[in-house]
Short mmCIF file of C-alpha atoms in Angstrom, two decimals:
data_model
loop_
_atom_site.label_atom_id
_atom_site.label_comp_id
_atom_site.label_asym_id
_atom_site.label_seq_id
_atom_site.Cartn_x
_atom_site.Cartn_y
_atom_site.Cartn_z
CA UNK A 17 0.00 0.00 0.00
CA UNK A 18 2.44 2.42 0.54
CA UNK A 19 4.38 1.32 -2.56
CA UNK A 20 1.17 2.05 -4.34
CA UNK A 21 0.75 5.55 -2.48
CA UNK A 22 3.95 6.27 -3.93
CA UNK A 23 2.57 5.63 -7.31
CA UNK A 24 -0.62 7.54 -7.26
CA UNK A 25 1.93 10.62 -5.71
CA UNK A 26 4.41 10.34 -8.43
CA UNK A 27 1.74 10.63 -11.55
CA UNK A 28 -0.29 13.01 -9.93
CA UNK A 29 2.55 15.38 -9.89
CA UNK A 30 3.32 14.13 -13.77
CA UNK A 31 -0.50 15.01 -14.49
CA UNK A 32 -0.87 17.63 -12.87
CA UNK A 33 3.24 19.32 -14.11
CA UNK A 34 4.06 17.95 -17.49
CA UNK A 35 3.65 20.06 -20.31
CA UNK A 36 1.87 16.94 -21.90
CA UNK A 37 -1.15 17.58 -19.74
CA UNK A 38 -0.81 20.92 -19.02
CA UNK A 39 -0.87 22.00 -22.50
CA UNK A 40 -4.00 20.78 -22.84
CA UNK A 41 -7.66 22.83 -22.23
CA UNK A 42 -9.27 21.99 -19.02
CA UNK A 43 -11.97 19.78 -19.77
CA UNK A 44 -9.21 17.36 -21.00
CA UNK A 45 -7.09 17.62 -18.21
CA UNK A 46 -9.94 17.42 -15.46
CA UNK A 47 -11.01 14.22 -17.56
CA UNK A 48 -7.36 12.83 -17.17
CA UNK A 49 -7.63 13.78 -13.55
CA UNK A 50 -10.51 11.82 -12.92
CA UNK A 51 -8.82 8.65 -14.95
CA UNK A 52 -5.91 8.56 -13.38
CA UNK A 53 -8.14 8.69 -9.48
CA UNK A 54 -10.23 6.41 -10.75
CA UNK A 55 -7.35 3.83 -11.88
CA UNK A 56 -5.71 3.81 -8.58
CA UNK A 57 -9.29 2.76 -6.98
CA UNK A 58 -8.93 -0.46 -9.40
CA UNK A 59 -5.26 -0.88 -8.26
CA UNK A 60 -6.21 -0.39 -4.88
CA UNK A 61 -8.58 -3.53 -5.13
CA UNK A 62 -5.96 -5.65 -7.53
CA UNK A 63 -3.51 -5.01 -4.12
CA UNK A 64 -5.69 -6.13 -1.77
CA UNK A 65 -6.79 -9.27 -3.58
CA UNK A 66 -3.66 -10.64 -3.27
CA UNK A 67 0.40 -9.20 -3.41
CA UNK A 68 0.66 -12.05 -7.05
CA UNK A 69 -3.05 -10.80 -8.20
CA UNK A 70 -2.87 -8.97 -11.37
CA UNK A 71 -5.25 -7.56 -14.60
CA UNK A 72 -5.24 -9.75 -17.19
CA UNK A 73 -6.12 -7.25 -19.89
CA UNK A 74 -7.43 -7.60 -23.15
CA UNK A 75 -6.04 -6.06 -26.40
CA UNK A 76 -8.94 -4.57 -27.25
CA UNK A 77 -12.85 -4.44 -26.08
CA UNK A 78 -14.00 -6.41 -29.02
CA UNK A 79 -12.21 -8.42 -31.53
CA UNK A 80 -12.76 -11.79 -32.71
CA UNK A 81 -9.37 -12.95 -32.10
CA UNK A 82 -9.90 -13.01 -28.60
CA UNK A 83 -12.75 -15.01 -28.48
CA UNK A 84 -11.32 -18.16 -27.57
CA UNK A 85 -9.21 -18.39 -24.72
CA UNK A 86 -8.49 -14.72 -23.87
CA UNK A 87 -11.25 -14.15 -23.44
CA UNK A 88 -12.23 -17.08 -20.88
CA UNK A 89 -8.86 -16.16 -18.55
CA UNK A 90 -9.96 -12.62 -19.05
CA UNK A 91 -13.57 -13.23 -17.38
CA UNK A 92 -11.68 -15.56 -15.28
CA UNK A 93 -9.50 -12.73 -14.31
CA UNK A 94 -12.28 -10.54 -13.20
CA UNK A 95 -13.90 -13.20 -11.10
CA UNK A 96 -10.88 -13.83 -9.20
CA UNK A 97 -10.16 -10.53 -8.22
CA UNK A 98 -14.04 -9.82 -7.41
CA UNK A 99 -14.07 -13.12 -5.04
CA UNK A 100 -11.99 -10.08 -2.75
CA UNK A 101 -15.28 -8.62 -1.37
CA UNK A 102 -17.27 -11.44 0.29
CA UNK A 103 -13.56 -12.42 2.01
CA UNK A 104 -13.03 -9.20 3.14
CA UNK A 105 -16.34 -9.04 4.54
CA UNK A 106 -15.69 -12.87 6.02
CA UNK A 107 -12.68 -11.90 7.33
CA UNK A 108 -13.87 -8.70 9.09
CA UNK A 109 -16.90 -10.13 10.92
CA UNK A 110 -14.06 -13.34 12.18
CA UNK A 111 -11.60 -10.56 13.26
CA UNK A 112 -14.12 -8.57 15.71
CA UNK A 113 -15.07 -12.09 16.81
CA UNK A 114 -11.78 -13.42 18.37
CA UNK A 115 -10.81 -9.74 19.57
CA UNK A 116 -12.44 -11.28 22.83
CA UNK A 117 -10.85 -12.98 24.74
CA UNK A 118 -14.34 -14.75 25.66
CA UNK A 119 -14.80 -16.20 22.68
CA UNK A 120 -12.16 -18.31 22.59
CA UNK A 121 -14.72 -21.24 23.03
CA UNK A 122 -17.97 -20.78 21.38
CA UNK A 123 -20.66 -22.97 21.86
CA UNK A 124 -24.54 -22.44 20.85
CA UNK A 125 -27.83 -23.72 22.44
CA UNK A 126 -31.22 -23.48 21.56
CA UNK A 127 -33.57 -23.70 24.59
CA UNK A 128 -37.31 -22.29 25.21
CA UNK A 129 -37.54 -20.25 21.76
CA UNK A 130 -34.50 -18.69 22.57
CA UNK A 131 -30.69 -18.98 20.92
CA UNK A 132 -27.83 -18.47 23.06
CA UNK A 133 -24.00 -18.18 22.49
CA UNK A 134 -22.31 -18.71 25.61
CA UNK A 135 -24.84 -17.69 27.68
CA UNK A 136 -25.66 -14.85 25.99
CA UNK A 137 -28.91 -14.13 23.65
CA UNK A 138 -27.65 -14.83 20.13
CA UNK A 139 -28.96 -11.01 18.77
CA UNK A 140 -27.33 -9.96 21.86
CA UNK A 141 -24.22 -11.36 21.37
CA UNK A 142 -23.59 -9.82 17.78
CA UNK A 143 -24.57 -6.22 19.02
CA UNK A 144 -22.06 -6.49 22.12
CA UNK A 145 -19.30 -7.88 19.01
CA UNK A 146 -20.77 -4.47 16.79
CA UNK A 147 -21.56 -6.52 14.17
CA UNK A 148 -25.14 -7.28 14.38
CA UNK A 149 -26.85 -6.37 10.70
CA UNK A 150 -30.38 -7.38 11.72
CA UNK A 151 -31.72 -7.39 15.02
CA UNK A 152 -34.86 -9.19 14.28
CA UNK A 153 -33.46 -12.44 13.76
CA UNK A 154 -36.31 -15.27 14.47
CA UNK A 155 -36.02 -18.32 16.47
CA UNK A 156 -36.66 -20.66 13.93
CA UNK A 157 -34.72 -19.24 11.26
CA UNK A 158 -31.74 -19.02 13.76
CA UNK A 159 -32.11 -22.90 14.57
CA UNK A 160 -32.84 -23.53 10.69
CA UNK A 161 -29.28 -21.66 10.10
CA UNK A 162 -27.07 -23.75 12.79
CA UNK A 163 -28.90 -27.16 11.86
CA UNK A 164 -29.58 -26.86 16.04
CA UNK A 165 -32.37 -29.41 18.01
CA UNK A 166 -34.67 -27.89 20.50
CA UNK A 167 -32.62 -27.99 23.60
CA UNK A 168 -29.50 -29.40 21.83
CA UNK A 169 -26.07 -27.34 22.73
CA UNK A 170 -22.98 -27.95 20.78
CA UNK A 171 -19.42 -26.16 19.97
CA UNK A 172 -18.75 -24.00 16.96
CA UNK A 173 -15.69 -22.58 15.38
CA UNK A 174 -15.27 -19.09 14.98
CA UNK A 175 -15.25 -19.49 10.81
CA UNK A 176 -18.25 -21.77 11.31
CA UNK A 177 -20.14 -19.18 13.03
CA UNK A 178 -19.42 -16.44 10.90
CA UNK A 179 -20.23 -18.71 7.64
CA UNK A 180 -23.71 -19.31 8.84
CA UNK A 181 -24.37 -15.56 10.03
CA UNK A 182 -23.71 -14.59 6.53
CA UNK A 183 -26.05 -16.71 5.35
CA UNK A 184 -28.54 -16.29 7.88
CA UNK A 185 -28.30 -12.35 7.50
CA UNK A 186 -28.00 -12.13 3.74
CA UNK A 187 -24.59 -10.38 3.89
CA UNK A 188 -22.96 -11.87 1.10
CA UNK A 189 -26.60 -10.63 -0.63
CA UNK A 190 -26.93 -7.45 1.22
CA UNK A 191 -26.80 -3.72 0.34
CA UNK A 192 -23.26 -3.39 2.19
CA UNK A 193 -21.30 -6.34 0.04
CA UNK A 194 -23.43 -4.54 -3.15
CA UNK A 195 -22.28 -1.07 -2.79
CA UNK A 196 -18.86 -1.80 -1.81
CA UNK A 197 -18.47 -5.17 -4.71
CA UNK A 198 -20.11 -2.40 -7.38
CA UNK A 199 -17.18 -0.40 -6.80
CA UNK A 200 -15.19 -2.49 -8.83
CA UNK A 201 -17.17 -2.08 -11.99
CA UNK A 202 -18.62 0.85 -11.96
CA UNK A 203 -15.01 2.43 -11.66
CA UNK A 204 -13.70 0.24 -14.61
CA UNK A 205 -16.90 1.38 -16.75
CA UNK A 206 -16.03 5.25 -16.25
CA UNK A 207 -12.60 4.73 -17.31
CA UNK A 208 -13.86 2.36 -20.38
CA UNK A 209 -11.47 -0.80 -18.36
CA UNK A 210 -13.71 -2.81 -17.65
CA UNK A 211 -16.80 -4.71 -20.53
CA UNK A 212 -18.84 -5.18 -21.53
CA UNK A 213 -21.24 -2.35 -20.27
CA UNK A 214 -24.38 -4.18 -19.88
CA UNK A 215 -25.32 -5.81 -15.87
CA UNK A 216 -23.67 -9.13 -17.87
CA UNK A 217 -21.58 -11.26 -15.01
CA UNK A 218 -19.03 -12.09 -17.10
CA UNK A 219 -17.22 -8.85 -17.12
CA UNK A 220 -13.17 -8.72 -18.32
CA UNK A 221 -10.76 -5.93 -18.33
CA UNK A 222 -9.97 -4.41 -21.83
CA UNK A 223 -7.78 -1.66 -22.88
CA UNK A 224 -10.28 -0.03 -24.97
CA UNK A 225 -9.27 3.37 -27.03
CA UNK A 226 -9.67 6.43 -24.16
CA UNK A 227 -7.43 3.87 -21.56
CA UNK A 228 -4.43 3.52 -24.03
CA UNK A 229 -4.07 7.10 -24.59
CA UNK A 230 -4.17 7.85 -21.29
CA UNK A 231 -1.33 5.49 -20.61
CA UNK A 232 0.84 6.20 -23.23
CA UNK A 233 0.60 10.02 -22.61
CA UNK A 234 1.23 9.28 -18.58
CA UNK A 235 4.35 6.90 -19.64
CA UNK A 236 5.84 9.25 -22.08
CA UNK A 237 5.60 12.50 -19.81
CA UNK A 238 7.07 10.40 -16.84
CA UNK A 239 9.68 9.35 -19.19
CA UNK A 240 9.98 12.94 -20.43
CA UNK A 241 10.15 11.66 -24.04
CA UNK A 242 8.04 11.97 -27.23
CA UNK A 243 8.50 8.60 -28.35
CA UNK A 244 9.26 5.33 -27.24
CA UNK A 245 9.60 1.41 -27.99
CA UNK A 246 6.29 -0.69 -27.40
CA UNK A 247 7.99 -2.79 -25.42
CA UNK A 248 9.32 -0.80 -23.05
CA UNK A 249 5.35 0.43 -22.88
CA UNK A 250 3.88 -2.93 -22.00
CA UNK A 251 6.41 -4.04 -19.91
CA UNK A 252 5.93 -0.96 -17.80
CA UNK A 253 2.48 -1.48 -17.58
CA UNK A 254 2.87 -4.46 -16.24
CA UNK A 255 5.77 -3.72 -13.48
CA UNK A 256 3.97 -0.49 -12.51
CA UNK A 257 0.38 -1.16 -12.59
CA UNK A 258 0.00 -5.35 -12.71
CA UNK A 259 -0.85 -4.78 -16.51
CA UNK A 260 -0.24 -8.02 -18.14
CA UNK A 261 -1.14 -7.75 -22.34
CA UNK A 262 1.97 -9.99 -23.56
CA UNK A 263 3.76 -13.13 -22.70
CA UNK A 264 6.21 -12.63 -20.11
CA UNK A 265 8.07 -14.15 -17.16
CA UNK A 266 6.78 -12.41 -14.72
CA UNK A 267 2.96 -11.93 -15.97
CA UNK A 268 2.92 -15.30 -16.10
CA UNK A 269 4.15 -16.18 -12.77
CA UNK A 270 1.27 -13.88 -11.55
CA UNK A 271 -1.61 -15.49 -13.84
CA UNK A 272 -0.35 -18.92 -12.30
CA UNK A 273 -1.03 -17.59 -8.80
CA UNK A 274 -4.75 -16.65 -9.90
CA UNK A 275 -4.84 -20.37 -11.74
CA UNK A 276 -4.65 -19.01 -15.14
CA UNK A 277 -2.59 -19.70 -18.56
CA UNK A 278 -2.02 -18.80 -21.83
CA UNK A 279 -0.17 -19.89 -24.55
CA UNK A 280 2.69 -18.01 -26.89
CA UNK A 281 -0.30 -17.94 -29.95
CA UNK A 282 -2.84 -16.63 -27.38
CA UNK A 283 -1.09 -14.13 -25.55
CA UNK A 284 0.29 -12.83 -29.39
CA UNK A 285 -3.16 -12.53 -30.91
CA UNK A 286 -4.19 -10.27 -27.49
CA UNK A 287 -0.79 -8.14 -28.01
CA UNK A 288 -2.21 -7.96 -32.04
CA UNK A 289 -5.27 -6.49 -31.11
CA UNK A 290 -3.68 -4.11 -28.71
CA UNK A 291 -1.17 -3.19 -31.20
CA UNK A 292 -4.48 -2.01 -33.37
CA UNK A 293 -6.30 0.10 -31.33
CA UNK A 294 -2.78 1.99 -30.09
CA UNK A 295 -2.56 2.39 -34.41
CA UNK A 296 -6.04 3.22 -34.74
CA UNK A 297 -5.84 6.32 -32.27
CA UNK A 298 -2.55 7.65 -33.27
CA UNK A 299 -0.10 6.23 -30.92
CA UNK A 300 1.90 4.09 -32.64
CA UNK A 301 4.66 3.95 -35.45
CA UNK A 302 6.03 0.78 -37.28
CA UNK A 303 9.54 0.96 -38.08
CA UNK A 304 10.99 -0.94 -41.10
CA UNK A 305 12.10 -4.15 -38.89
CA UNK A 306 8.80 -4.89 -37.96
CA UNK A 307 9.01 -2.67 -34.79
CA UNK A 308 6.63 -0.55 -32.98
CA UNK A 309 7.80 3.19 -30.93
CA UNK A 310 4.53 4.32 -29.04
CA UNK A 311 3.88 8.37 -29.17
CA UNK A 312 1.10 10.98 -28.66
CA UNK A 313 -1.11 11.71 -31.62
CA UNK A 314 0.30 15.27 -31.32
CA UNK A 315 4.05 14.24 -32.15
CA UNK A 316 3.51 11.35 -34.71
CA UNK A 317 4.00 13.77 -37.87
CA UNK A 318 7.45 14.78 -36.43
CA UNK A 319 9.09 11.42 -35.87
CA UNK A 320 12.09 10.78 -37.94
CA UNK A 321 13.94 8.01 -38.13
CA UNK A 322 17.48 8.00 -37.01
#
């Protein structure tokens, strides 16, 4: 996190310095402004699901190329990193459990209409840990929950406990896991990241036209240079923001940690389509050995071979 603070400080000061944005009227540069925010809520999320989690992106939004395989570890992708919400959520409710030193042991009972853990009132007992969501919880659903006999008393673990309260309180379903889960979408729709559009499930991250030019103009005013090689683009896209378009050691050691693979053919036809849309908006000039320098659309009539 504070490697990633260090990031979001570093291009502000590039967006907010560089003659590459500041040249630029405001409603452009408030627009980049709000992309380059909005990103860091997306990296924020990749971090947290996991220090080996990464964005599998593809080339391009839509291209029949990337139909096959790409496209199924791209949706896979996305489902991996969204699984981050209902563990947080898990995680938080297991955390404010053991804080107590009394509930080392936990053991429920259902006697005369009433639930109890450890002796207290099972509502009770989840307002006194502050995480009680409903306090209307009914007898039978309670006993319904914990699979628990009139009058029967048995031990629980804490992860067992907080499993069925989930379930019994509709957290996983609730407005809290909705709001915060939604913020993972609705940020990768404003910054056209994350498609398709529609309420679909199978979402996947894309670098669709408006992304790529934000990233190449960021790169190439942090590097202070008009142009550059492609290369060097990806593979900072990649090592600086979990980026992974091409094959590579390292993208693929991350995709392995999130049970995902690609082959050489696959991983080419996604860098082809991303090669396209950087051409189709400007960005990008072939050299004569089959090489590709990335640039702003501004600068593209100037370059000269040397």
């Amino acid at each position: 996190m504070v490697k990633l603070g260090g990031q979001l400080n570093g291009d502000l000061e590039t967006l907010l310095t560089h003659r590459y944005f500041c040249g630029l009227d405001f409603y452009r540069r408030y627009n980049y402004l709000a992309v380059l925010l909005t990103s860091y809520v997306i990296q924020y999320i990749v971090c947290r699901a996991g220090s080996s989690a990464c964005i599998l992106c593809q080339g391009a939004p839509i291209d029949s190329r990337l139909n096959g395989a790409v496209h199924r570890a791209s949706c896979n992708n996305y489902a991996n990193i969204r699984k981050l919400f209902p563990k947080l959520l898990t995680d938080f409710y297991k955390d404010a459990i053991t804080k107590n030193p009394e509930n080392e042991i936990l053991r429920i009972r259902a006697s005369e209409q009433e639930i109890y853990i450890n002796n207290k009132e099972f509502n009770a007992f989840f307002r006194e840990n502050n995480l009680a969501r409903k306090t209307n919880l009914h007898y039978e659903d309670i006993r319904k929950t914990f699979e628990l006999g009139e009058g029967e008393e048995r031990k629980l673990s804490v992860e067992e406990l907080v499993m069925r309260y989930i379930d019994l309180t509709g957290s996983r379903r609730g407005s809290t896991l909705t709001k915060i889960s939604s913020t993972l979408p609705t940020s990768g729709r404003q910054i056209d990241m994350i498609f398709p559009r529609n309420r679909s499930r199978q979402k996947y991250f894309a670098m669709s036209e408006t992304l790529s030019e934000f990233y190449v103009r960021l790169y190439l005013a942090r590097k202070n240079q008009k142009y550059d090689y492609l290369d060097n683009f990806i593979e900072d896209l990649q090592n600086r923001y979990r980026i992974v378009i091409k094959k590579s050691a390292e993208g693929e050691k991350m995709l392995r940690s999130m049970r995902i693979t690609l082959n050489a053919q696959e991983y080419a036809k996604n860098q082809a389509a991303f090669i396209d849309v950087l051409n189709n908006i400007n960005c990008l000039i072939k050299l004569s050995d089959s090489g590709y320098v990335v640039t702003l659309p501004e600068e593209k009539g100037a370059f000269k071979l040397i």
